[in-house]
Amino acid sequence: MKKKFKFTLGERVFILGRAGVCIVTGRGEMEYLSGGKLNQYQVAGAHCASQVMEQALLTPKEMVLLQNEKP
């Protein structure tokens, strides 16, 4: 079974709720005891060597769309 990741290695991303650009330096799948699985990414840059869930990462295009939303 081929793993599907939203982000590629070396891609620039933003962490939701944090300022600054990061680079994806690693990725993998986390398997929980409950049977769930999540894609995890290791990022470097503005937030050095943080491990982040896929749901908390944004592409630059998604970040611009989020900033342009009206309240």
Coordinates of N, CA and C in Angstrom, one line a residue:
M1 N 0.8 -1.2 0.0 CA 0.0 0.0 0.0 C 0.9 1.2 0.0
K2 N 0.6 2.1 -0.9 CA 1.4 3.4 -1.0 C 0.9 4.4 -0.1
K3 N 1.8 5.1 0.7 CA 1.3 6.1 1.6 C 1.1 7.4 0.8
K4 N 0.0 8.1 1.2 CA -0.3 9.4 0.5 C 0.0 10.5 1.4
F5 N 0.9 11.4 1.0 CA 1.2 12.5 1.8 C 0.8 13.8 1.0
K6 N 0.3 14.8 1.8 CA -0.1 16.0 1.1 C 1.1 16.9 0.7
F7 N 2.2 16.8 1.5 CA 3.4 17.6 1.3 C 4.6 16.8 0.9
T8 N 5.4 17.3 0.1 CA 6.7 16.7 -0.4 C 7.8 17.2 0.5
L9 N 8.9 16.4 0.5 CA 10.1 16.8 1.2 C 10.7 18.1 0.5
G10 N 11.1 19.0 1.3 CA 11.6 20.3 0.8 C 10.6 21.4 0.5
E11 N 9.3 21.0 0.6 CA 8.2 22.0 0.4 C 8.1 23.0 1.5
R12 N 7.8 24.2 1.1 CA 7.6 25.3 2.1 C 6.1 25.2 2.6
V13 N 6.0 25.3 3.9 CA 4.7 25.2 4.6 C 4.6 26.2 5.7
F14 N 3.4 26.5 6.1 CA 3.1 27.3 7.3 C 2.4 26.4 8.3
I15 N 2.7 26.6 9.6 CA 2.0 25.9 10.7 C 0.8 26.8 11.2
L16 N -0.3 26.2 11.2 CA -1.5 27.0 11.6 C -1.4 27.6 12.9
G17 N -1.6 28.9 13.0 CA -1.5 29.6 14.3 C -0.1 30.1 14.7
R18 N 0.9 29.9 13.8 CA 2.3 30.3 14.0 C 2.8 31.1 12.9
A19 N 3.6 32.1 13.2 CA 4.2 32.9 12.1 C 5.5 32.3 11.6
G20 N 5.7 32.5 10.3 CA 7.0 32.1 9.7 C 6.9 30.9 8.8
V21 N 7.7 30.8 7.8 CA 7.8 29.7 6.9 C 8.7 28.6 7.4
C22 N 8.2 27.3 7.1 CA 9.0 26.2 7.5 C 9.2 25.3 6.2
I23 N 10.2 24.4 6.3 CA 10.5 23.5 5.2 C 10.3 22.1 5.7
V24 N 9.6 21.2 4.9 CA 9.4 19.9 5.3 C 10.7 19.1 5.2
T25 N 11.2 18.5 6.3 CA 12.5 17.8 6.3 C 12.3 16.3 6.5
G26 N 11.1 15.9 6.9 CA 10.8 14.5 7.1 C 9.3 14.3 7.2
R27 N 8.9 13.0 6.9 CA 7.5 12.7 7.0 C 7.3 11.2 7.3
G28 N 6.2 10.9 7.9 CA 6.0 9.5 8.3 C 4.5 9.3 8.7
E29 N 4.2 8.1 9.1 CA 2.8 7.8 9.5 C 2.9 7.4 11.0
M30 N 2.0 8.0 11.8 CA 1.9 7.7 13.2 C 0.7 6.8 13.4
E31 N 0.9 5.6 14.0 CA -0.2 4.7 14.2 C -0.5 4.7 15.7
Y32 N -1.8 4.9 16.1 CA -2.2 5.0 17.4 C -2.8 3.7 17.9
L33 N -2.8 3.5 19.2 CA -3.3 2.2 19.8 C -4.7 2.0 19.5
S34 N -5.5 3.1 19.3 CA -6.9 3.0 19.0 C -7.2 2.5 17.6
G35 N -6.1 2.4 16.8 CA -6.2 1.9 15.4 C -6.2 3.0 14.4
G36 N -6.2 4.3 14.8 CA -6.1 5.4 13.9 C -4.7 5.6 13.4
K37 N -4.6 6.3 12.2 CA -3.4 6.6 11.6 C -3.4 8.1 11.2
L38 N -2.2 8.8 11.4 CA -2.1 10.2 10.9 C -0.8 10.4 10.3
N39 N -0.8 11.2 9.3 CA 0.5 11.6 8.7 C 1.1 12.7 9.5
Q40 N 2.4 12.5 9.8 CA 3.2 13.5 10.6 C 4.3 14.0 9.8
Y41 N 4.7 15.2 10.0 CA 5.8 15.9 9.3 C 6.8 16.5 10.3
Q42 N 8.1 16.4 9.9 CA 9.1 17.1 10.7 C 9.4 18.4 9.8
V43 N 9.4 19.5 10.5 CA 9.7 20.8 9.8 C 10.8 21.5 10.4
A44 N 11.5 22.3 9.7 CA 12.6 23.1 10.1 C 12.4 24.5 9.6
G45 N 13.0 25.5 10.2 CA 12.9 26.8 9.7 C 12.5 27.7 10.9
A46 N 11.3 28.3 10.7 CA 10.8 29.3 11.7 C 10.6 28.5 13.0
H47 N 10.2 27.2 13.0 CA 10.0 26.4 14.2 C 10.9 25.2 14.1
C48 N 12.0 25.3 14.5 CA 13.1 24.3 14.4 C 12.7 22.9 14.8
A49 N 12.8 22.0 13.9 CA 12.6 20.5 14.2 C 11.3 20.2 14.9
S50 N 10.3 20.9 14.6 CA 9.0 20.5 15.2 C 8.3 19.4 14.4
Q51 N 7.6 18.5 15.2 CA 6.8 17.5 14.5 C 5.4 17.9 14.5
V52 N 4.7 17.9 13.4 CA 3.4 18.5 13.2 C 2.5 17.5 12.5
M53 N 1.2 17.5 12.9 CA 0.2 16.7 12.1 C -0.1 17.3 10.8
E54 N -0.5 16.6 9.8 CA -0.8 17.1 8.5 C -1.9 18.1 8.5
Q55 N -2.9 18.0 9.4 CA -4.0 18.9 9.5 C -3.6 20.3 10.0
A56 N -2.5 20.4 10.6 CA -2.0 21.7 11.1 C -1.1 22.5 10.1
L57 N -0.8 21.9 8.9 CA 0.1 22.5 8.0 C -0.7 23.1 6.8
L58 N -0.3 24.2 6.3 CA -0.9 24.9 5.2 C 0.2 25.2 4.1
T59 N -0.3 25.1 2.8 CA 0.6 25.5 1.7 C 0.5 27.0 1.7
P60 N 1.5 27.6 1.0 CA 1.5 29.1 0.8 C 0.2 29.6 0.2
K61 N -0.4 28.9 -0.8 CA -1.6 29.3 -1.4 C -2.8 29.2 -0.4
E62 N -2.8 28.2 0.4 CA -3.9 28.1 1.4 C -3.8 29.2 2.4
M63 N -2.5 29.6 2.8 CA -2.3 30.6 3.8 C -2.9 32.0 3.2
V64 N -2.6 32.2 1.9 CA -3.1 33.5 1.3 C -4.6 33.5 1.3
L65 N -5.2 32.4 1.0 CA -6.7 32.3 1.0 C -7.3 32.5 2.4
L66 N -6.6 31.9 3.4 CA -7.1 32.1 4.8 C -7.0 33.6 5.2
Q67 N -5.9 34.2 4.8 CA -5.7 35.6 5.2 C -6.7 36.6 4.5
N68 N -7.1 36.2 3.3 CA -8.1 37.1 2.6 C -9.5 36.8 2.9
E69 N -9.8 35.9 3.8 CA -11.2 35.6 4.2 C -11.7 36.8 5.0
K70 N -13.0 37.1 4.7 CA -13.7 38.2 5.4 C -14.3 37.6 6.7
P71 N -14.3 38.3 7.8 CA -14.9 37.7 9.1 C -16.4 37.7 9.0

